[in-house]
Structure formats: C-alpha cells, structure tokens
C-alpha cells in the first residue's frame, strides 16, 4: 500500500474500507510497523498505555531530548505535565474572547477576498487565522508569524519521515529552533498567555525542559491541525449544500455537533504511532515487544462496525464518539481551542452575512498521509 500515491491522498476512504474488510492489521515494510484500521483496535492501542506506549525509551529506542513531550511520555510523567499545561491553559486562555476575535479576523480576511475573484482559502484565511489563534493562546509575538509557520510546515512534512526520509532533518531542526525560542522568551509578547506560565517552572530543569517541548507541541498542533481541520470542513460543506445550509442556521450545541461530525468525516490527523511494550494481540495477530503500531484514525472514524452509514455526513448522528482528538490519556489538550476556531471560521464562512463561498477550481491535496489537508483550496465569493 502506497500512502504517498496521489489517488490515495485525494480520497483514502475506499482503500481504508478494503483494509478494514480484508486486512485489518498488516505489516508495512516501508513504515516498519503494523498498521491497524478498525475502530475498536485503534481505540485499544491509543488507550492501553501498559501494552502500547507513547514513550519509546521504555522499549529501548533512543529518543532525542527535543522529542520528549507530553505526547511522548506516559504516566506518571504524562499526568504531571498534562496537569500543569491544563492549569496554564485555564489561567492563560479566554476562549470566549478568542472566538470573537477569530470570527472578526476571518470575516475581515474573507471581505478582503471579495474583489479578487478566485483566492486560495489555505493561504488567505486558514493559515493566518490558525497562526493568530496559536499566538493568542501562547501569548506569542505576531511579528514572527512567517518564521513560525515555516517551522510548523517543516515539522508537518517530517511526520511522514519513514516514507520521506529527506524531510526528517528539517523537521528536527524546526523542533529544536521552536523549543529554543520558547525557552529563551524570544516568542513572548506583552500578553501573558501560556508562555508566561513557564516562568514558574524555570527552577526545575527536568520539568522545565519537558514543559517547553510540550508547549511547542501544542503550538504546532494549534497551527498544523487546526488550519487543516478548517480547510477540510469548508471543503466538505461546499460539497454538501444541505449540510452547509444546516451550519448557516446552527448555534450552540447544534453547531458543536456539526463540528464533531465534520471532524469524524474527514479528520486532519490521520494516523498515530505507538510502540508495543509486552506481548499483545490485535485482530488475531501477535505483536512482539519493541514493534511499532500505527493506527489509522481516518479509517477508524469511517468504520461501519462503529458508525451507521459512516460515509454519509450526518449532523443528527447520535453517540458520535470518534478518534479525531485521539483517545485515552493522550486525548488532545487543544480540543477546546480547536472547537473555538472551527466555530469562528464556520460562522464567518457560512453564517448570516457570510460572503457566499463556492469552489473556484481544482483543489490540491498536500502529499502528507499523516496530516490531511490542502496545498491549495481555490474558492470564490459569489
């Protein structure tokens, strides 16, 4: 299976269905890991930290210091750093104010595109709004936006490093650069934000290094995952006019329910990898200690064993527990922020007074099987 094939990148879901039906777990030579595609097994791997770990050091695999983050450690380290980050987010983030500001910024950017004919939604709206949201959350200096986004893109490309080895070095360098900028205060603006919360940990070198790397991860996720989530949602709604009309009228819980269904239907994060610590078994296949397992989140979210009519966008879907934000102890810390940004962007694009968007040409998917998004999404205002 070629995860870099352009046809697969454009529409992976038919291939995922075949995998779930015919080969729900298989060994991928290029990736050097087991690949799992059904919902129950994916949720089990993500949630069972005793058998499947995020911390490769436990399996004797060397891990660069910059890669030790809230995503790559398990309890008790993970519990402590997650608690610290959660407290910092609660003190630093006014999500209601952030949502209002992001909605205004999105509306202003769309208004600026009205006279341009066809414009690229990725570069004109989704990316700058996502960078603004990430900077607001962290209290980062907006003057560094181009540099920050360049780092974010380098890291995003490196997430498929086993398939594209040439991307790895740039990703490592970008991670190290961002961690240095966070640690030395180079990103900090006058607004406090999450960066301002790091000062209380400077006396504890071990905790401080882990927190710095973890803040970097959250910052990158706020840019990389959220801009792709916005683009995927807008693209899906433009292909489904009845659903777009529902979003136009939706508020509160109805809008949140629509957002969850959009994330289930076409999630930005398509895969996640863990390492097996002990003897384990998935779909009848024995997994040996030290072997890596990749779960296909995009496939799990379309599993007909878990969801009724999963290839249909259904805003009335009940019990919509999906894996777009992960599962178990490592569930995404930025879940609330992602919903805030999606609400702001969708109201500006489809709500009352929205400019009326339409497809403006052939969209181009980025060749990245780990993060699903667009290299270009040409739209026009009607």
Coordinates of C-alpha atoms in Angstrom, one line a residue:
X1 CA 0.0 0.0 0.0
X2 CA 1.5 3.3 -1.1
X3 CA 0.4 6.0 1.3
X4 CA 2.0 8.7 -0.9
X5 CA 0.0 7.8 -4.0
X6 CA -1.8 10.8 -5.3
X7 CA -5.1 9.0 -5.8
X8 CA -4.9 7.6 -2.2
X9 CA -4.1 11.1 -0.9
X10 CA -7.1 12.6 -2.7
X11 CA -9.6 10.0 -1.4
X12 CA -8.2 7.4 1.1
X13 CA -11.5 6.2 2.4
X14 CA -12.3 3.5 -0.2
X15 CA -8.8 2.0 0.5
X16 CA -9.4 2.2 4.2
X17 CA -12.7 0.2 3.8
X18 CA -10.9 -2.5 1.9
X19 CA -8.3 -2.7 4.7
X20 CA -10.9 -3.0 7.4
X21 CA -12.7 -5.8 5.5
X22 CA -9.7 -7.7 4.1
X23 CA -6.6 -6.9 6.2
X24 CA -7.5 -5.0 9.4
X25 CA -3.8 -5.4 10.5
X26 CA -0.8 -5.8 8.3
X27 CA 2.9 -5.2 8.3
X28 CA 4.1 -2.3 6.2
X29 CA 7.7 -2.7 5.1
X30 CA 8.4 0.9 4.3
X31 CA 7.0 2.2 7.6
X32 CA 8.5 -0.7 9.5
X33 CA 5.4 -1.2 11.6
X34 CA 2.0 -2.8 12.0
X35 CA -0.9 -0.8 10.5
X36 CA -4.3 -1.1 12.2
X37 CA -7.6 0.2 10.6
X38 CA -10.6 -0.8 12.6
X39 CA -12.1 1.4 15.3
X40 CA -12.0 -1.0 18.3
X41 CA -8.4 -1.9 17.8
X42 CA -7.3 1.7 17.1
X43 CA -9.0 2.8 20.3
X44 CA -7.4 -0.1 22.2
X45 CA -3.9 0.9 21.1
X46 CA -4.4 4.5 21.9
X47 CA -6.0 3.9 25.3
X48 CA -3.9 1.0 26.6
X49 CA -0.7 2.6 27.8
X50 CA 0.5 -0.6 29.6
X51 CA 0.8 -2.6 26.3
X52 CA 1.2 0.3 23.8
X53 CA 3.4 3.2 24.9
X54 CA 4.0 6.7 23.6
X55 CA 7.4 6.6 25.3
X56 CA 9.8 4.8 23.0
X57 CA 12.5 4.9 25.7
X58 CA 10.6 2.2 27.5
X59 CA 11.3 -0.1 24.5
X60 CA 15.0 0.8 24.5
X61 CA 14.6 3.1 21.5
X62 CA 16.8 6.2 21.7
X63 CA 14.7 9.4 21.8
X64 CA 16.3 12.9 21.2
X65 CA 15.7 15.3 24.2
X66 CA 13.7 17.6 22.0
X67 CA 11.2 14.8 21.2
X68 CA 10.3 14.2 24.9
X69 CA 7.0 15.9 25.2
X70 CA 3.5 15.5 26.7
X71 CA 2.7 13.4 23.6
X72 CA 5.7 11.0 24.1
X73 CA 5.6 10.2 27.8
X74 CA 3.3 8.1 29.9
X75 CA 2.1 8.3 33.5
X76 CA 3.4 9.4 35.9
X77 CA 5.4 12.0 33.8
X78 CA 2.5 12.5 31.5
X79 CA 0.0 13.0 34.3
X80 CA 2.1 15.7 35.9
X81 CA 2.9 17.7 32.8
X82 CA -0.6 17.4 31.4
X83 CA -2.0 18.8 34.7
X84 CA 0.5 21.7 34.6
X85 CA -0.4 22.5 31.0
X86 CA -4.1 22.3 31.7
X87 CA -3.8 24.7 34.6
X88 CA -1.8 27.1 32.5
X89 CA -4.4 27.0 29.7
X90 CA -7.2 27.7 32.2
X91 CA -5.3 30.8 33.5
X92 CA -4.0 32.0 30.1
X93 CA -6.9 31.5 27.7
X94 CA -10.1 33.4 27.5
X95 CA -11.7 31.2 24.9
X96 CA -14.9 33.3 24.5
X97 CA -12.8 36.4 23.7
X98 CA -10.6 34.4 21.4
X99 CA -13.6 33.0 19.5
X100 CA -14.9 36.6 19.0
X101 CA -11.5 37.8 17.7
X102 CA -11.0 34.8 15.4
X103 CA -14.5 35.3 13.9
X104 CA -13.8 39.0 13.3
X105 CA -10.4 38.2 11.7
X106 CA -11.9 35.5 9.5
X107 CA -14.7 37.9 8.3
X108 CA -12.2 40.7 7.6
X109 CA -10.0 38.3 5.6
X110 CA -12.9 37.0 3.6
X111 CA -14.1 40.5 2.9
X112 CA -10.7 41.3 1.5
X113 CA -11.0 38.4 -0.9
X114 CA -14.4 39.5 -2.4
X115 CA -12.8 41.5 -5.2
X116 CA -10.0 39.1 -6.0
X117 CA -12.1 36.6 -8.0
X118 CA -10.6 33.2 -7.1
X119 CA -8.4 33.1 -3.9
X120 CA -6.7 30.4 -2.0
X121 CA -8.5 29.7 1.2
X122 CA -5.5 28.0 2.7
X123 CA -3.0 30.9 2.5
X124 CA -5.5 33.7 2.7
X125 CA -7.7 32.5 5.6
X126 CA -7.0 29.2 7.2
X127 CA -3.2 29.5 7.9
X128 CA -3.1 33.2 9.1
X129 CA -6.2 32.6 11.3
X130 CA -4.6 29.5 12.8
X131 CA -1.4 31.2 13.5
X132 CA -3.3 34.1 15.2
X133 CA -5.1 31.6 17.4
X134 CA -1.9 29.8 18.3
X135 CA -0.1 33.0 19.1
X136 CA -3.1 34.3 21.2
X137 CA -3.2 31.1 23.2
X138 CA 0.5 31.1 23.9
X139 CA 1.0 34.9 24.2
X140 CA 3.4 34.8 21.3
X141 CA 4.7 37.7 19.2
X142 CA 2.8 38.1 15.9
X143 CA 5.8 39.7 14.2
X144 CA 7.4 36.2 14.0
X145 CA 4.4 34.7 12.0
X146 CA 6.2 33.8 8.8
X147 CA 9.1 32.2 10.7
X148 CA 6.7 30.3 13.0
X149 CA 4.6 29.0 10.1
X150 CA 7.8 27.9 8.2
X151 CA 8.7 25.8 11.3
X152 CA 5.2 24.4 11.6
X153 CA 5.3 23.2 7.9
X154 CA 8.7 21.7 8.3
X155 CA 7.5 19.7 11.3
X156 CA 4.3 18.7 9.4
X157 CA 6.3 17.3 6.4
X158 CA 8.6 15.4 8.7
X159 CA 5.6 13.5 10.3
X160 CA 5.8 11.1 7.3
X161 CA 9.6 10.7 7.8
X162 CA 9.6 6.9 7.3
X163 CA 8.1 7.4 3.9
X164 CA 10.0 10.6 3.0
X165 CA 13.4 10.4 4.8
X166 CA 14.5 13.7 3.2
X167 CA 12.0 15.6 5.3
X168 CA 13.4 14.4 8.7
X169 CA 16.4 16.7 9.2
X170 CA 14.4 19.9 8.5
X171 CA 11.7 18.7 11.0
X172 CA 14.2 18.0 13.7
X173 CA 15.8 21.4 13.2
X174 CA 12.5 23.2 13.3
X175 CA 11.5 21.5 16.5
X176 CA 14.8 22.4 18.1
X177 CA 14.5 26.0 16.9
X178 CA 11.0 26.4 18.3
X179 CA 12.0 24.9 21.7
X180 CA 14.9 27.4 21.9
X181 CA 12.6 30.3 21.0
X182 CA 10.1 29.3 23.7
X183 CA 12.7 28.6 26.3
X184 CA 14.6 31.9 25.9
X185 CA 11.4 34.1 25.7
X186 CA 12.0 35.1 22.1
X187 CA 8.4 34.5 21.2
X188 CA 6.8 36.2 24.2
X189 CA 4.6 39.2 23.6
X190 CA 3.2 41.6 26.2
X191 CA 0.2 39.3 26.5
X192 CA 0.8 36.7 29.1
X193 CA -0.6 33.5 27.6
X194 CA 0.8 30.0 28.1
X195 CA 4.4 31.2 27.6
X196 CA 4.0 33.4 30.6
X197 CA 3.2 30.4 32.7
X198 CA 6.5 28.7 32.1
X199 CA 8.5 31.1 34.4
X200 CA 7.2 29.3 37.5
X201 CA 9.0 26.1 36.4
X202 CA 12.4 27.5 35.5
X203 CA 14.0 26.3 38.8
X204 CA 13.2 22.7 37.9
X205 CA 15.3 21.9 34.9
X206 CA 13.7 18.5 34.2
X207 CA 10.2 19.7 34.4
X208 CA 11.0 22.9 32.5
X209 CA 12.5 21.1 29.6
X210 CA 9.5 18.8 29.3
X211 CA 7.1 21.7 29.5
X212 CA 8.9 23.7 26.9
X213 CA 8.8 20.9 24.5
X214 CA 5.2 20.2 25.3
X215 CA 4.2 23.9 24.8
X216 CA 6.0 23.6 21.4
X217 CA 3.9 20.6 20.5
X218 CA 0.7 22.4 21.5
X219 CA 1.7 25.5 19.5
X220 CA 2.4 23.3 16.4
X221 CA -0.8 21.4 16.7
X222 CA -2.8 24.7 17.0
X223 CA -1.4 25.7 13.6
X224 CA -1.0 22.4 11.7
X225 CA -4.1 20.5 12.8
X226 CA -6.4 23.5 13.1
X227 CA -5.8 25.0 9.7
X228 CA -6.3 21.6 8.1
X229 CA -9.4 21.0 10.1
X230 CA -10.9 24.3 8.9
X231 CA -10.0 23.6 5.2
X232 CA -11.4 20.1 5.4
X233 CA -14.6 21.3 7.0
X234 CA -15.1 24.1 4.4
X235 CA -14.4 21.8 1.5
X236 CA -16.8 19.1 2.8
X237 CA -19.6 21.7 3.3
X238 CA -19.2 23.1 -0.1
X239 CA -19.6 19.6 -1.5
X240 CA -22.7 19.1 0.7
X241 CA -25.1 22.2 0.2
X242 CA -27.8 20.8 2.5
X243 CA -25.2 20.4 5.3
X244 CA -23.9 23.9 4.7
X245 CA -27.4 25.2 5.0
X246 CA -27.7 23.5 8.4
X247 CA -24.5 25.1 9.5
X248 CA -25.8 28.5 8.4
X249 CA -28.6 28.2 11.0
X250 CA -26.7 26.3 13.7
X251 CA -25.6 27.7 17.0
X252 CA -24.5 26.3 20.4
X253 CA -24.8 22.6 20.8
X254 CA -26.1 22.2 17.2
X255 CA -23.0 23.8 15.8
X256 CA -20.7 21.8 18.1
X257 CA -22.5 18.6 17.0
X258 CA -21.9 19.5 13.3
X259 CA -18.3 20.2 14.0
X260 CA -17.8 16.8 15.6
X261 CA -19.4 15.1 12.6
X262 CA -17.1 17.1 10.2
X263 CA -14.1 16.0 12.2
X264 CA -15.2 12.4 12.2
X265 CA -15.9 12.6 8.5
X266 CA -12.6 14.0 7.3
X267 CA -10.1 14.4 10.3
X268 CA -6.9 16.4 9.9
X269 CA -4.8 13.9 11.9
X270 CA -5.0 10.6 10.0
X271 CA -2.5 8.4 11.9
X272 CA -0.8 8.0 15.2
X273 CA 2.0 5.6 16.2
X274 CA 2.9 3.8 19.4
X275 CA 5.3 1.0 20.4
X276 CA 4.4 -2.3 21.9
X277 CA 5.9 -3.0 25.4
X278 CA 4.8 -6.5 26.0
X279 CA 3.2 -9.5 24.2
X280 CA 0.0 -8.2 22.7
X281 CA -2.5 -9.4 20.1
X282 CA -4.7 -7.4 17.6
X283 CA -7.1 -9.0 15.2
X284 CA -5.5 -12.4 15.8
X285 CA -2.0 -11.1 15.0
X286 CA 0.6 -11.3 17.8
X287 CA 2.7 -8.1 18.3
X288 CA 6.1 -8.5 19.7
X289 CA 7.8 -6.2 22.3
X290 CA 9.5 -3.3 20.5
X291 CA 7.4 -3.4 17.4
X292 CA 5.6 -0.2 16.4
X293 CA 1.9 0.0 15.6
X294 CA 0.3 2.8 13.5
X295 CA -3.4 3.4 14.0
X296 CA -5.3 4.8 11.0
X297 CA -7.6 7.4 12.6
X298 CA -9.2 8.3 9.3
X299 CA -10.1 4.7 8.8
X300 CA -11.4 4.1 12.3
X301 CA -13.7 7.1 12.0
X302 CA -15.3 5.5 9.0
X303 CA -15.6 2.0 10.5
X304 CA -19.1 0.6 9.7
X305 CA -18.7 -1.6 12.8
X306 CA -18.8 1.5 14.9
X307 CA -20.8 4.1 12.9
X308 CA -24.0 3.6 10.9
X309 CA -23.6 4.7 7.3
X310 CA -20.2 6.1 8.0
X311 CA -19.5 7.6 4.6
X312 CA -22.5 9.9 4.9
X313 CA -22.2 13.3 6.6
X314 CA -25.0 13.2 9.3
X315 CA -25.4 16.1 11.7
X316 CA -28.0 14.1 13.5
X317 CA -25.7 11.2 14.3
X318 CA -26.1 10.1 17.9
X319 CA -23.3 8.6 20.0
X320 CA -20.7 10.2 17.8
X321 CA -17.6 9.2 19.8
X322 CA -14.7 9.4 17.2
X323 CA -11.0 9.4 17.3
X324 CA -10.2 12.8 15.7
X325 CA -8.9 14.1 19.0
X326 CA -7.2 10.9 20.0
X327 CA -8.4 8.6 22.8
X328 CA -7.4 7.8 26.4
X329 CA -4.8 9.6 28.5
X330 CA -3.3 11.4 25.4
X331 CA -6.5 12.9 24.2
X332 CA -5.7 16.2 22.6
X333 CA -5.2 19.0 25.1
X334 CA -6.2 21.6 22.5
X335 CA -9.7 20.1 21.9
X336 CA -11.5 23.2 23.3
X337 CA -9.4 25.5 21.2
X338 CA -10.0 23.6 18.0
X339 CA -13.7 23.8 18.5
X340 CA -13.5 27.5 19.2
X341 CA -11.6 28.1 16.0
X342 CA -13.9 25.9 13.9
X343 CA -17.0 27.7 15.3
X344 CA -15.5 31.1 14.4
X345 CA -14.4 30.1 10.9
X346 CA -17.6 28.2 10.0
X347 CA -19.9 31.1 11.2
X348 CA -17.8 33.6 9.1
X349 CA -17.9 31.3 6.1
X350 CA -21.5 30.1 6.2
X351 CA -23.4 32.1 8.9
X352 CA -25.7 35.1 8.3
X353 CA -23.9 37.8 6.4
X354 CA -21.3 35.4 5.1
X355 CA -19.9 36.2 1.6
X356 CA -21.3 33.0 -0.1
X357 CA -18.4 30.7 -1.0
X358 CA -18.1 28.5 -4.0
X359 CA -15.4 26.2 -5.4
X360 CA -13.1 28.3 -7.7
X361 CA -11.1 25.5 -9.3
X362 CA -9.4 22.2 -8.7
X363 CA -8.2 21.8 -5.1
X364 CA -4.7 20.3 -4.5
X365 CA -4.3 17.9 -1.6
X366 CA -0.9 18.0 0.1
X367 CA 1.1 14.8 -0.1
X368 CA 1.1 14.0 3.6
X369 CA -0.6 10.8 4.8
X370 CA -0.3 11.8 8.5
X371 CA -1.9 15.2 8.3
X372 CA -4.8 15.5 5.8
X373 CA -5.1 19.0 4.3
X374 CA -4.7 21.1 1.2
X375 CA -1.8 22.6 -0.6
X376 CA -4.3 24.8 -2.3
X377 CA -8.1 25.2 -1.9
X378 CA -9.3 27.8 -4.6
X379 CA -12.6 29.4 -3.7
X380 CA -14.5 32.5 -4.8
X381 CA -17.1 34.7 -3.3
X382 CA -20.5 34.6 -5.1

